PDB file of C-alpha atoms and ligand atoms in Angstrom:
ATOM      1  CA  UNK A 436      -9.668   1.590  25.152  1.00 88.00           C
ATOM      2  CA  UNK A 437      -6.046   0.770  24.219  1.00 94.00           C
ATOM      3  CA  UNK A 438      -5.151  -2.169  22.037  1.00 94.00           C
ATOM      4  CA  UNK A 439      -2.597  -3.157  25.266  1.00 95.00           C
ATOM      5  CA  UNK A 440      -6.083  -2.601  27.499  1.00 94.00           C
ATOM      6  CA  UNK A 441      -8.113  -4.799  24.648  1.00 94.00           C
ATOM      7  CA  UNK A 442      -4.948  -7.606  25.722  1.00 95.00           C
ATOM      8  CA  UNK A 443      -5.543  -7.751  29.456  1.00 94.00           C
ATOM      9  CA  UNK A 444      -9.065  -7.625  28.934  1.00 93.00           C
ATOM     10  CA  UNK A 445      -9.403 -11.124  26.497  1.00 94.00           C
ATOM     11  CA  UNK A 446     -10.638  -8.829  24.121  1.00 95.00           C
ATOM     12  CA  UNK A 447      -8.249  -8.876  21.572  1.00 96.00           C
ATOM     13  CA  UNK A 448      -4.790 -11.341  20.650  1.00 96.00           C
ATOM     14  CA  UNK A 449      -1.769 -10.452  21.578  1.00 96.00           C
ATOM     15  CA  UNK A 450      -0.601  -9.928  18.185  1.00 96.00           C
ATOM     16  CA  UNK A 451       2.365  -8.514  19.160  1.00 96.00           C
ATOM     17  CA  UNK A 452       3.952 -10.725  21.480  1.00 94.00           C
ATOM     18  CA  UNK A 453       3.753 -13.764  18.917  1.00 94.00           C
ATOM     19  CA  UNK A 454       5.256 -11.420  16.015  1.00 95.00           C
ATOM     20  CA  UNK A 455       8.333 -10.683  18.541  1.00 95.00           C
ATOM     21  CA  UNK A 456       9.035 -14.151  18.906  1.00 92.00           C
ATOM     22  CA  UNK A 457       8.377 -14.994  15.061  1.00 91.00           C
ATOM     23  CA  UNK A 458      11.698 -12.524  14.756  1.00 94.00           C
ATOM     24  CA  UNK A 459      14.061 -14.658  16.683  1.00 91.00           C
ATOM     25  CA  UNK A 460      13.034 -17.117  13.622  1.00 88.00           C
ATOM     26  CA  UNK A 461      13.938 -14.672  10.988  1.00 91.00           C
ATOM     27  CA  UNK A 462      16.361 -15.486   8.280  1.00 89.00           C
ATOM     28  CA  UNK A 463      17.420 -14.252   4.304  1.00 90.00           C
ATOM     29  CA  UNK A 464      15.401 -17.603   3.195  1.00 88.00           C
ATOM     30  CA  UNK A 465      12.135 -16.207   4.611  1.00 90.00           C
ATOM     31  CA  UNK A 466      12.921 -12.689   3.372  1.00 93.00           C
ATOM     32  CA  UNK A 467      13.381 -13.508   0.005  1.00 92.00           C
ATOM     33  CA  UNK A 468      10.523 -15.808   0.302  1.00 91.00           C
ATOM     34  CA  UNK A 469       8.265 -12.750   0.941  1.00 94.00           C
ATOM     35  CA  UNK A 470       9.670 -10.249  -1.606  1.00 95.00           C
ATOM     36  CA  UNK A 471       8.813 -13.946  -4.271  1.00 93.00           C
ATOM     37  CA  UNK A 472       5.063 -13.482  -2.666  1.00 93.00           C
ATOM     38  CA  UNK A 473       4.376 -10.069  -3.208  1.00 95.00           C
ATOM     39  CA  UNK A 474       6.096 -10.315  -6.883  1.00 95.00           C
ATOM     40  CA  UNK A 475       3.859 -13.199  -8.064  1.00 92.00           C
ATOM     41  CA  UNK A 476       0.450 -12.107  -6.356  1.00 92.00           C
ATOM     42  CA  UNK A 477       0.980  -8.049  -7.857  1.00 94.00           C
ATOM     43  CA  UNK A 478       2.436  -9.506 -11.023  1.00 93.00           C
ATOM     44  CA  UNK A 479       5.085  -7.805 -10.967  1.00 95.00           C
ATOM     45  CA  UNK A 480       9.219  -8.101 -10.878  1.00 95.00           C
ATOM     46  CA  UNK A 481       9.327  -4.388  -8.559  1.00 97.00           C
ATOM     47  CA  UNK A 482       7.773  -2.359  -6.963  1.00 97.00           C
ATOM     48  CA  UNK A 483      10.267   1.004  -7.912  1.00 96.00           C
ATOM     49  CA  UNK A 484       8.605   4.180  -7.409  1.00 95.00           C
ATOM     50  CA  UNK A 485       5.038   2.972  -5.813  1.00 97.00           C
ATOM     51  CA  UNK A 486       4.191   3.952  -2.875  1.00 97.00           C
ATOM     52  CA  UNK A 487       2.942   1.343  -0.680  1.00 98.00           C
ATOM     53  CA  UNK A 488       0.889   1.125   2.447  1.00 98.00           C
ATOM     54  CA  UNK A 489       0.824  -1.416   4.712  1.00 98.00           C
ATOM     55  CA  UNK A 490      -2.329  -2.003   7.264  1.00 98.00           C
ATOM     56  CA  UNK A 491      -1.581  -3.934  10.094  1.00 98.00           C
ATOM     57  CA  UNK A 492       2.219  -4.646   9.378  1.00 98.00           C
ATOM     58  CA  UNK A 493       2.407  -7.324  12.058  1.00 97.00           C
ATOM     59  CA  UNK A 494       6.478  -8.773  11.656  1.00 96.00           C
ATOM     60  CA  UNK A 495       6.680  -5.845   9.212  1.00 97.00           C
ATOM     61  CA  UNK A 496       8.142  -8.679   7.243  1.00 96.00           C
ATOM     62  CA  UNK A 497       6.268  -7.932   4.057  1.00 97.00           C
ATOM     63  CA  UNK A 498       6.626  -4.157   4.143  1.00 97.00           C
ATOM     64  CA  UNK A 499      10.137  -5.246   4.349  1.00 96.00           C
ATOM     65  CA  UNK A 500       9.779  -7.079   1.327  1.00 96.00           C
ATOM     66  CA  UNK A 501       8.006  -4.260  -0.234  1.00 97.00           C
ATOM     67  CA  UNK A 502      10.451  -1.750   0.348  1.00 96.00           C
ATOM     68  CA  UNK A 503      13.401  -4.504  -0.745  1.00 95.00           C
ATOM     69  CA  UNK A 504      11.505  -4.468  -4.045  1.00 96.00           C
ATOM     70  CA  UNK A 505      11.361  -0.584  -3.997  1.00 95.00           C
ATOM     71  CA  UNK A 506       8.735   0.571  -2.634  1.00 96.00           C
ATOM     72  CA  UNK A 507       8.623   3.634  -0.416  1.00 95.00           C
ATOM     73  CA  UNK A 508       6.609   2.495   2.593  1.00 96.00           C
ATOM     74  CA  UNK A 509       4.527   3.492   5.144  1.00 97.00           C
ATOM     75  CA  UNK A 510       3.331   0.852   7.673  1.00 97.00           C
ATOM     76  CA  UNK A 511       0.928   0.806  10.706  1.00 98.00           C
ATOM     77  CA  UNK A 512      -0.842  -1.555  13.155  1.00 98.00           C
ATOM     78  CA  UNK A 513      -2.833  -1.368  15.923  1.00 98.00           C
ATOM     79  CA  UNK A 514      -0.764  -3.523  18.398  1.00 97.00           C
ATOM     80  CA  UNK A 515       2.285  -1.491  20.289  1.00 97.00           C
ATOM     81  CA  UNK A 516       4.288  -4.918  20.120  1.00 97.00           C
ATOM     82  CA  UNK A 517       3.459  -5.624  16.341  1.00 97.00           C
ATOM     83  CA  UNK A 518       4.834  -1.643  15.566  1.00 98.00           C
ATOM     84  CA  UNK A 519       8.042  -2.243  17.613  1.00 98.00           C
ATOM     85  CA  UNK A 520       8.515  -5.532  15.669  1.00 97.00           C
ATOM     86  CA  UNK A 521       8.640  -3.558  12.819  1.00 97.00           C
ATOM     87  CA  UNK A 522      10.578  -0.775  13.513  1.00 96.00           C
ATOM     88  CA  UNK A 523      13.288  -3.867  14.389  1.00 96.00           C
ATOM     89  CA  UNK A 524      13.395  -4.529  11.109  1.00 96.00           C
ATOM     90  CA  UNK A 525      13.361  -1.212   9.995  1.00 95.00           C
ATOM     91  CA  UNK A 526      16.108  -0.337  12.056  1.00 92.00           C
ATOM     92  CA  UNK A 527      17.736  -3.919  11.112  1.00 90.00           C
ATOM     93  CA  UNK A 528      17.783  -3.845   7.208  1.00 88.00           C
ATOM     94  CA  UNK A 529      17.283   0.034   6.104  1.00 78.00           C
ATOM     95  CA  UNK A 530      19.085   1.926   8.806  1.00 64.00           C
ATOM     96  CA  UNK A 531      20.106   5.350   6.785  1.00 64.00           C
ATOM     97  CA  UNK A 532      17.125   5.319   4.611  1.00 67.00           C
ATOM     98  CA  UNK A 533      14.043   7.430   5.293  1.00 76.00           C
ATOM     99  CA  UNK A 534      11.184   6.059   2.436  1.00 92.00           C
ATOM    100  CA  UNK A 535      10.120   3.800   5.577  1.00 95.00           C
ATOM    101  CA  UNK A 536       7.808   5.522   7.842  1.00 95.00           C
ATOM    102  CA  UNK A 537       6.337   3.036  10.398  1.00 96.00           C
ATOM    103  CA  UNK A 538       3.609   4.047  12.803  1.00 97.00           C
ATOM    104  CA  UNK A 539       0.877   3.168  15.291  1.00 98.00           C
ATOM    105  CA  UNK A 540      -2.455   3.727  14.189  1.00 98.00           C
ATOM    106  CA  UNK A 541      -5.804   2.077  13.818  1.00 98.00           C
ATOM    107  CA  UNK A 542      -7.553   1.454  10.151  1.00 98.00           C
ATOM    108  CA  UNK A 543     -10.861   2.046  12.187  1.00 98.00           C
ATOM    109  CA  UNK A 544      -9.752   5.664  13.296  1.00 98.00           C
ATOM    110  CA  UNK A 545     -11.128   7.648  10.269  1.00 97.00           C
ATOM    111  CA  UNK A 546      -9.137  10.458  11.234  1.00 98.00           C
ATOM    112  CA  UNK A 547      -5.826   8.767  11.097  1.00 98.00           C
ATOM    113  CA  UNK A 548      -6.673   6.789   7.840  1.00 98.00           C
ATOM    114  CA  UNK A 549      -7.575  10.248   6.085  1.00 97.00           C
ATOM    115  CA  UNK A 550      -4.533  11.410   7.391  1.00 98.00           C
ATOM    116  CA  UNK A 551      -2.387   8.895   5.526  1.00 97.00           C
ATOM    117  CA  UNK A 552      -3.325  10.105   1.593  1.00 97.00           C
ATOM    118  CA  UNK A 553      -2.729   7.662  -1.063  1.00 97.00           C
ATOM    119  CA  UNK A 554      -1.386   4.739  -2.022  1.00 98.00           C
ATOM    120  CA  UNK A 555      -0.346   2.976  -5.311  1.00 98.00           C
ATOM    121  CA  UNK A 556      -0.250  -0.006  -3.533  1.00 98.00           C
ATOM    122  CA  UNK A 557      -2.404  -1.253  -0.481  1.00 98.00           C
ATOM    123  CA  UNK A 558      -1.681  -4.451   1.316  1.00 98.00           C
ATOM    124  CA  UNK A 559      -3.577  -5.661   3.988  1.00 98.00           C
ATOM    125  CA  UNK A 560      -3.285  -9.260   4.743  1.00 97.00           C
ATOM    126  CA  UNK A 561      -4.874 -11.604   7.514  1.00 97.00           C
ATOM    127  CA  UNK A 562      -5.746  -7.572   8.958  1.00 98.00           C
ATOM    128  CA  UNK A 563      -9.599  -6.617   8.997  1.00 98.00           C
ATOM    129  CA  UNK A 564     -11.031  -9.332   9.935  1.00 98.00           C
ATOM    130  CA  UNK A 565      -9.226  -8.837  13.135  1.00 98.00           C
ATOM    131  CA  UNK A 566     -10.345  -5.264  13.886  1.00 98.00           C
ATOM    132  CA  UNK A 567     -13.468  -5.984  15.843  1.00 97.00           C
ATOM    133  CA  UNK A 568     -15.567  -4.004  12.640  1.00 98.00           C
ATOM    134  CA  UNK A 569     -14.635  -5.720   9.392  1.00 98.00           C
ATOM    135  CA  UNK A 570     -16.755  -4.121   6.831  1.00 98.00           C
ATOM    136  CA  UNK A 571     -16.298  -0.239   8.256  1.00 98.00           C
ATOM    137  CA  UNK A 572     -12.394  -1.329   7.965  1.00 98.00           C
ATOM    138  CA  UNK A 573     -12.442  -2.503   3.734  1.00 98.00           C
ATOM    139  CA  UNK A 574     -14.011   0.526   3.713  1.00 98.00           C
ATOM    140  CA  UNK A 575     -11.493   2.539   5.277  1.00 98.00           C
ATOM    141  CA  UNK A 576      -9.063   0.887   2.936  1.00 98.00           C
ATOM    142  CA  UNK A 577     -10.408   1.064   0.386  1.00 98.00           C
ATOM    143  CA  UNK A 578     -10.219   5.270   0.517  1.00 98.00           C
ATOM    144  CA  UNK A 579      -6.391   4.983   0.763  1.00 98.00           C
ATOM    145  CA  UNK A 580      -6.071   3.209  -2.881  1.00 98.00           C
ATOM    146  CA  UNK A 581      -5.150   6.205  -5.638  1.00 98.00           C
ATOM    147  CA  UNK A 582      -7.005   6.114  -8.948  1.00 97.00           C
ATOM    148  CA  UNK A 583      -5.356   3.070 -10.943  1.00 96.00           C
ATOM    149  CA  UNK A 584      -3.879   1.913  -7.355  1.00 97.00           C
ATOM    150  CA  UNK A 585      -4.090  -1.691  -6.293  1.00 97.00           C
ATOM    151  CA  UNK A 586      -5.657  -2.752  -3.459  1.00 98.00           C
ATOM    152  CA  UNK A 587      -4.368  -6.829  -1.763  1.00 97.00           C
ATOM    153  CA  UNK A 588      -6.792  -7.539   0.645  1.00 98.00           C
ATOM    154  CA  UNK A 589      -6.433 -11.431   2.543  1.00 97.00           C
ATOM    155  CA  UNK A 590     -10.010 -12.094   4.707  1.00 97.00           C
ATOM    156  CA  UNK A 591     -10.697 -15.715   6.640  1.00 97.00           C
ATOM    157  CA  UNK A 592     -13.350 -17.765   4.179  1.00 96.00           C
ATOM    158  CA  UNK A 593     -16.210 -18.004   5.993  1.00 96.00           C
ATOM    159  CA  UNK A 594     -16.553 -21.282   6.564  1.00 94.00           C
ATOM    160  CA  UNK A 595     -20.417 -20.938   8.586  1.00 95.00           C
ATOM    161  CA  UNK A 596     -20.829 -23.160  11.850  1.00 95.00           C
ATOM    162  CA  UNK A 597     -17.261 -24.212  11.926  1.00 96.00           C
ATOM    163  CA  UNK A 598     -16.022 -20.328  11.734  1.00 96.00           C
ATOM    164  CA  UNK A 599     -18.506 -19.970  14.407  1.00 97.00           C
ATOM    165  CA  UNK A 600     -17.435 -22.788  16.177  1.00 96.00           C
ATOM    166  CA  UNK A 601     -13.786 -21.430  15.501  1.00 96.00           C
ATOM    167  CA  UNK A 602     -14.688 -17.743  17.435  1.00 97.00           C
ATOM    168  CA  UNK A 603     -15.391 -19.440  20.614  1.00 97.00           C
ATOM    169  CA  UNK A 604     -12.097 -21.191  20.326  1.00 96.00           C
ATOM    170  CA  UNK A 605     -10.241 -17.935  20.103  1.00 96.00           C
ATOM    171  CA  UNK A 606     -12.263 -16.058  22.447  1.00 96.00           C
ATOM    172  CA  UNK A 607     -11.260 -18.828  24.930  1.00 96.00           C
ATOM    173  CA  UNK A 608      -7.981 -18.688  24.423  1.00 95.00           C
ATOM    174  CA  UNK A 609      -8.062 -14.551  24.687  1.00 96.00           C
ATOM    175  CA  UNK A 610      -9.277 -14.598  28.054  1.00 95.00           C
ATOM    176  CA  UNK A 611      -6.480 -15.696  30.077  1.00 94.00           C
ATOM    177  CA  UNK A 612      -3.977 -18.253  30.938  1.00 95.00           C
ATOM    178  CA  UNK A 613      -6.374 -21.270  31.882  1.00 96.00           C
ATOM    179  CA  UNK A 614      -8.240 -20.796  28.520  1.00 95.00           C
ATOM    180  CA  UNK A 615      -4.494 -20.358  26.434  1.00 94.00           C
ATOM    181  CA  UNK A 616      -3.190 -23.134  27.752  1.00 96.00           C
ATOM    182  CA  UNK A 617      -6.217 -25.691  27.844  1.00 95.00           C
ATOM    183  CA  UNK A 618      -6.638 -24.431  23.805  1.00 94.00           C
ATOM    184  CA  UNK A 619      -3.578 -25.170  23.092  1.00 94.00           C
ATOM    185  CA  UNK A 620      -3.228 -28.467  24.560  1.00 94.00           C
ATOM    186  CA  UNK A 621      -6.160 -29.079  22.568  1.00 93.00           C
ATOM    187  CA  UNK A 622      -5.494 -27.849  19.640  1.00 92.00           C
ATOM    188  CA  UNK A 623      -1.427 -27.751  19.030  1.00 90.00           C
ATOM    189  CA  UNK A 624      -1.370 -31.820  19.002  1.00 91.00           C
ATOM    190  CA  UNK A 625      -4.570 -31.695  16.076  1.00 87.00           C
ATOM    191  CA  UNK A 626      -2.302 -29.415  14.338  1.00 86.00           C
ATOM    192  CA  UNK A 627       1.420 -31.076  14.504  1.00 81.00           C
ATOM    193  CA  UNK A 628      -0.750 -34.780  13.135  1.00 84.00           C
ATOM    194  CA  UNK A 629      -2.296 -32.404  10.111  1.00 81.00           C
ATOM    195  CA  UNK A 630       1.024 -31.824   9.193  1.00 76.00           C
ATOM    196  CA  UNK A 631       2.141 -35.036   9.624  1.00 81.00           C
ATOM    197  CA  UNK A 632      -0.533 -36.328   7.266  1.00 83.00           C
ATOM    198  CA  UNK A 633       0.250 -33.969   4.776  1.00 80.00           C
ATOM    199  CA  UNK A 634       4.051 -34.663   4.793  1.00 76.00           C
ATOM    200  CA  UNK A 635       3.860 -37.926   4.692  1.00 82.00           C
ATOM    201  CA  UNK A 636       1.576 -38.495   1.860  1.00 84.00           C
ATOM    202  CA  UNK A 637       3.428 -35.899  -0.196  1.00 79.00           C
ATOM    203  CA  UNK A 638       6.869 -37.627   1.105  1.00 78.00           C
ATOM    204  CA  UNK A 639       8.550 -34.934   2.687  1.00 78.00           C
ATOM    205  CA  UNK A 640      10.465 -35.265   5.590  1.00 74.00           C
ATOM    206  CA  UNK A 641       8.032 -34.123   8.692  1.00 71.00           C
ATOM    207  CA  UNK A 642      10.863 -32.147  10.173  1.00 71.00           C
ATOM    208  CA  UNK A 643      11.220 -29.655   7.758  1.00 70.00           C
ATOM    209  CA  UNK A 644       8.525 -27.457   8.147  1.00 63.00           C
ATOM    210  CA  UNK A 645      10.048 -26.546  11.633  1.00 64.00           C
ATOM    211  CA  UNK A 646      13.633 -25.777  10.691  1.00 62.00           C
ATOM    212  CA  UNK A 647      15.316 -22.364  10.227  1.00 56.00           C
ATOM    213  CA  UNK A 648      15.498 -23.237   6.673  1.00 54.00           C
ATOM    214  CA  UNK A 649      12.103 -24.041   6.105  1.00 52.00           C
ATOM    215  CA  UNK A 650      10.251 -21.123   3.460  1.00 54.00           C
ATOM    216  CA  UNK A 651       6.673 -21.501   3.909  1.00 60.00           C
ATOM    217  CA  UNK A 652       4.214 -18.992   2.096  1.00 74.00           C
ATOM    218  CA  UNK A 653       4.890 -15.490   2.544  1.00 82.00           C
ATOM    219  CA  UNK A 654       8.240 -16.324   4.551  1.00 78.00           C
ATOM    220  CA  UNK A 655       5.821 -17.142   7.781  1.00 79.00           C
ATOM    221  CA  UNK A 656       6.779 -19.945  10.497  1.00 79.00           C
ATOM    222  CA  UNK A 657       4.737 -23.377  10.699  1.00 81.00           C
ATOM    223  CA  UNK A 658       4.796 -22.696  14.783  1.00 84.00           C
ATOM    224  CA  UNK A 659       3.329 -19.138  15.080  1.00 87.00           C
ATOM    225  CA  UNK A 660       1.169 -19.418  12.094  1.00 86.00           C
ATOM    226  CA  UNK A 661      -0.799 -22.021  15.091  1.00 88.00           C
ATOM    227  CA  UNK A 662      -1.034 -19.242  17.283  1.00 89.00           C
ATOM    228  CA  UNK A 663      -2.303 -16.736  15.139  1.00 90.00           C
ATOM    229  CA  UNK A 664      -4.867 -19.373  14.282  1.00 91.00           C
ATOM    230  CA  UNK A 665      -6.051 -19.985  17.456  1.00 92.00           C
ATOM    231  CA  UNK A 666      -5.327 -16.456  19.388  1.00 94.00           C
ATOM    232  CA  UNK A 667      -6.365 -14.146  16.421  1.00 95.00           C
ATOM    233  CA  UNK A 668      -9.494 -12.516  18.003  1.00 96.00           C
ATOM    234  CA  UNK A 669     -11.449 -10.081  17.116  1.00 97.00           C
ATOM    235  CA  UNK A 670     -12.375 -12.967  14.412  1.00 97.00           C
ATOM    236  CA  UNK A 671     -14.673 -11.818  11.016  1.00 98.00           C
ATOM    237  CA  UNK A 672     -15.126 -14.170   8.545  1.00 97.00           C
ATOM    238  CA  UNK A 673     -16.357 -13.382   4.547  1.00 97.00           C
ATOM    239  CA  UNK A 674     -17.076 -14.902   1.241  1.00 95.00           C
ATOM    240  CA  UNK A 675     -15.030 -14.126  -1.481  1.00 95.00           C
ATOM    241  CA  UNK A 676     -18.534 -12.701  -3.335  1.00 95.00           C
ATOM    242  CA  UNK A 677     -19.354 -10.929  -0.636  1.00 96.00           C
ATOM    243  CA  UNK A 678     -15.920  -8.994  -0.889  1.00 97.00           C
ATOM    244  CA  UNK A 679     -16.494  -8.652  -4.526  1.00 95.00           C
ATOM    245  CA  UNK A 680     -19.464  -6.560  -4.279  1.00 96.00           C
ATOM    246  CA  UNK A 681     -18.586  -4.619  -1.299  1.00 98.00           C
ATOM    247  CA  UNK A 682     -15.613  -3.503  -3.257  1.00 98.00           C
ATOM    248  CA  UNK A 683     -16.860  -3.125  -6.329  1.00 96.00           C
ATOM    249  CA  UNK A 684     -19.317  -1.055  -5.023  1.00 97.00           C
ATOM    250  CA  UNK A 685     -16.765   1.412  -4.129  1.00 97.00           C
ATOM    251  CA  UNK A 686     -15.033   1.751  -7.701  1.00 97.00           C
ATOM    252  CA  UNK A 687     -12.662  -1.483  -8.032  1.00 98.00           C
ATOM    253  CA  UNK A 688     -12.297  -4.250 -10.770  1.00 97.00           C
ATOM    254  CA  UNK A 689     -10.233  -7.939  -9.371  1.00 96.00           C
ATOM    255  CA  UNK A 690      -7.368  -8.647 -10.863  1.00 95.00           C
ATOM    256  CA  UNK A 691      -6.428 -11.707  -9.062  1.00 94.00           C
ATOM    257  CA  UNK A 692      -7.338 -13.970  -6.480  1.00 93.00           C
ATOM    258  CA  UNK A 693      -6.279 -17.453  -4.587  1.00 92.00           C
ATOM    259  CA  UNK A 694      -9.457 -18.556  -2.860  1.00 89.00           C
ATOM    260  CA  UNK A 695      -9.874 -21.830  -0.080  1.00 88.00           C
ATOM    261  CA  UNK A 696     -12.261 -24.158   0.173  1.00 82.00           C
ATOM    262  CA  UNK A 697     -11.211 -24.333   3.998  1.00 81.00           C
ATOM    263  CA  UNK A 698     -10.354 -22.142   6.983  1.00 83.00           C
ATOM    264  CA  UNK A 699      -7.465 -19.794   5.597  1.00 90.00           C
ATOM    265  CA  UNK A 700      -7.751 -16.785   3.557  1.00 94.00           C
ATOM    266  CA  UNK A 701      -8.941 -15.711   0.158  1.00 96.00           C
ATOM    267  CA  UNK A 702      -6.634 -13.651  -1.380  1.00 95.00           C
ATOM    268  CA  UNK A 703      -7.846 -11.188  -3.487  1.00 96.00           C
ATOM    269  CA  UNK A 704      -5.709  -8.472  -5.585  1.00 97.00           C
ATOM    270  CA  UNK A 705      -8.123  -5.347  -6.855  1.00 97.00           C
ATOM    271  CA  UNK A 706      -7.221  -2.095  -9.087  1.00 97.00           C
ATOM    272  CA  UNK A 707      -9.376   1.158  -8.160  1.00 97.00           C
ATOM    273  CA  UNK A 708     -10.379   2.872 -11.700  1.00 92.00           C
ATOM    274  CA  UNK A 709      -8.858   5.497 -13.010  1.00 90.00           C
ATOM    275  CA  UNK A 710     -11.020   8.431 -12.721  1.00 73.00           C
TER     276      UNK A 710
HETATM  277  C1  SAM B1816      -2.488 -11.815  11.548  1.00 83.36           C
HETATM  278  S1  SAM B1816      -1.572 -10.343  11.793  1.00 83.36           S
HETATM  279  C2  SAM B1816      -1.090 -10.018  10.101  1.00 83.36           C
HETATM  280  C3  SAM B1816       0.200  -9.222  10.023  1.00 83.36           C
HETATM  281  C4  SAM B1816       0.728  -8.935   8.631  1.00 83.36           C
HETATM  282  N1  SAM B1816      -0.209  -8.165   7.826  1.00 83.36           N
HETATM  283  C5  SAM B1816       1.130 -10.175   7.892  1.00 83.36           C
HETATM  284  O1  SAM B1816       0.691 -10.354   6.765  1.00 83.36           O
HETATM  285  O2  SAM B1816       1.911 -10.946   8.422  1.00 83.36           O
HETATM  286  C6  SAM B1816      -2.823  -9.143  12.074  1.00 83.36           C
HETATM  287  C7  SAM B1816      -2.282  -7.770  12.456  1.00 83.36           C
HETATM  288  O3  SAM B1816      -3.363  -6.827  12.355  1.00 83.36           O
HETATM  289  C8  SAM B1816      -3.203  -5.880  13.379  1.00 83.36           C
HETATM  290  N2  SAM B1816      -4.454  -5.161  13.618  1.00 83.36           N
HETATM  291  C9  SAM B1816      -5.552  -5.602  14.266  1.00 83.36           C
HETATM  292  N3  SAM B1816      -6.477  -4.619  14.336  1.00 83.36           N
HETATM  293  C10 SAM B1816      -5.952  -3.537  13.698  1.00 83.36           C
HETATM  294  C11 SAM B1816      -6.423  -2.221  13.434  1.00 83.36           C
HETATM  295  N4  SAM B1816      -7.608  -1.818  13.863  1.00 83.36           N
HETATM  296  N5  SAM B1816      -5.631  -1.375  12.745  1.00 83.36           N
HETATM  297  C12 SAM B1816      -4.398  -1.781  12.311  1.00 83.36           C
HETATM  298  N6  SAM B1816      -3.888  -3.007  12.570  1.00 83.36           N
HETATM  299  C13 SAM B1816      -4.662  -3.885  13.238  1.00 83.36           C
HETATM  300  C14 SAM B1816      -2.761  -6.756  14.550  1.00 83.36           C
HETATM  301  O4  SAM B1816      -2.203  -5.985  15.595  1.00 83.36           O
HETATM  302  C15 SAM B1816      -1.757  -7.689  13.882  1.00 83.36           C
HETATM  303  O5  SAM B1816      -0.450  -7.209  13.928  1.00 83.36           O
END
C-alpha cells in the first residue's frame, strides 16, 4: 500500500499536508534557527565536505540547514506531500546547485536504503517511530552511517500508559474527519493553556510563540508542532537505554544526548567505529 493509500485509510498522518502549511510560516529567523540546532547538537561550526542523509525530511527544513552549513545532501521521506515540501525549498534556496538530491523512498524498503551507500552524517529526527516498524527502521539506519560517521537519531520517550493512552488519541484522529476534529477540540484548548502557564510564569509575553518572528527549537512552529503531536501515527515509543543497546549492538559509541522526562523526544547523537 501507498503512503497516500495509508492517508485515506486512518492508517497513517498526513505528514505532508501539515509540512505544506508549516511553509507558508517559513522565514530567515527559523532558518538560521535550524542551521544553530544542527551546529550545537553535532558540535560542530560546518558541516563542509560531509555528506549527509536525511530520513524522513518532512519541511526539508533541516536538510536545508544542513546543506546551508555545507553539506552535500540527500533527503527522503515516505509521504509524497512531505517530498514536494522539500523539493520547494530546494528549488527555493539552492536553485543551480546539484549536491541536493531529494527523493521518495521508505527507510523500511531494504532495497532502497542499500541503494543509498553512506553517509558521514545521518539525521533522522521525530522519523522511526512513525514508520509502523521502529526497531527494523534504527536498523536500517543504522547501515547507512560510514565507519567514523555520526548517526542523530530523535525517538518519543516512552512514557508507558500515557504513551499508550497517547496512540489511541492519534489513531482517532487518523481515521477521519469526526475523529480530527473532536481531537482537536479536545486537545488544541489543553495545549494553548500549557503554554500559557509556561509563559506566564517565565514572564514572556503569551503571544510570541505564535508570531512570524517567533524561533522555537529547530526553527519549528508552536501551531503545527500540535498537530504532529496529535496526528503523528504510526506512533512507537522507546527508552533512551533501550536505544543505547540496540545501537550499540550494531557498532556505535553516544556522543551526545538531550533526554525528557515527558512526552517529546530523546535526542541522541552516536559515532559508528572506525573499522
Ligand atoms: C514528524 S515528521 C519529522 C520531519 C523532519 N525529520 C523534521 O525533523 O522536521 C516525520 C516524517 O517522517 C516521515 N516518514 C514516516 N515514515 C517514513 C518512512 N517509512 N520512511 C521515510 N520517511 C518516513 C513522514 O512522512 C514525515 O515527513
Amino acid at each position: 500500500m501507498s503512503a497516500t493509500e495509508e492517508i485515506a485509510q486512518g492508517q497513517r498522518f498526513d505528514f505532508g499536508r501539515n509540512w505544506t502549511s508549516f511553509l507558508d510560516t517559513l522565514n530567515d529567523g527559523k532558518v538560521a534557527a535550524a542551521e544553530e540546532a544542527l551546529r550545537a547538537m553535532l558540535a560542530v561550526d560546518s558541516l563542509r565536505g560531509k555528506r549527509f542523509l536525511d530520513i524522513g525530511s518532512g519541511s526539508g527544513l533541516m536538510s536545508l540547514a544542513a546543506h546551508r552549513l555545507g553539506a552535500s545532501v540527500r533527503s527522503f521521506d515516505y509521504d509524497p506531500g512531505s517530498v514536494a515540501c522539500t523539493r520547494t525549498l530546494h528549488d527555493r534556496y539552492c536553485v543551480a546547485e546539484d549536491d541536493w538530491i531529494v527523493e521518495q523512498g521508505s527507510v523500511l524498503d531494504e532495497r532502497f536504503v542499500r541503494s543509498l551507500g553512506q553517509f558521514d552524517i545521518v539525521y533522522s529526527w521525530g522519523v522511526l517511530h512513525h514508520t509502523g516498524n521502529m526497531w527494523g527502521a534504527i536498523d536500517n539506519a543504522c547501515s547507512t552511517v560510514a565507519p567514523n560517521g555520526q548517526l542523530f537519531l530523535a525517538i518519543y520517550n516512552d512514557q508507558g500508559r500515557k504513551s499508550a493512552g497517547w496512540k489511541q488519541v492519534k489513531r482517532l484522529y487518523c481515521s477521519g474527519r469526526p475523529g480530527r476534529l473532536a481531537m482537536s477540540a479536545l486537545f488544541i484548548p489543553y495545549f494553548v493553556a500549557d503554554g500559557l502557564k509556561e509563559d506566564l510564569t517565565h514572564l514572556r509575553n503569551p503571544l510570541t510563540r505564535y508570531s512570524q518572528k517567533a524561533r522555537s527549537t529547530r526553527g519549528m512552529s508552536a501551531v503545527h508542532d500540535w498537530f504532529d503531536w496529535l496526528g503523528g501515527f504510526p506512533f512507537e515509543v522507546a527508552r533512551p537505554e533501550q536505544l543505547f543497546a540496540f545501537v550499540r549492538a550494531r557498532g556505535f559509541t553516544l556522543e551526545r544526548m538531550t533526554t525528557t522526562s515527558s512526552l517529546g523526544c530523546n535526542e541522541l547523537v552516536f559515532r559508528r567505529s572506525a573499522g
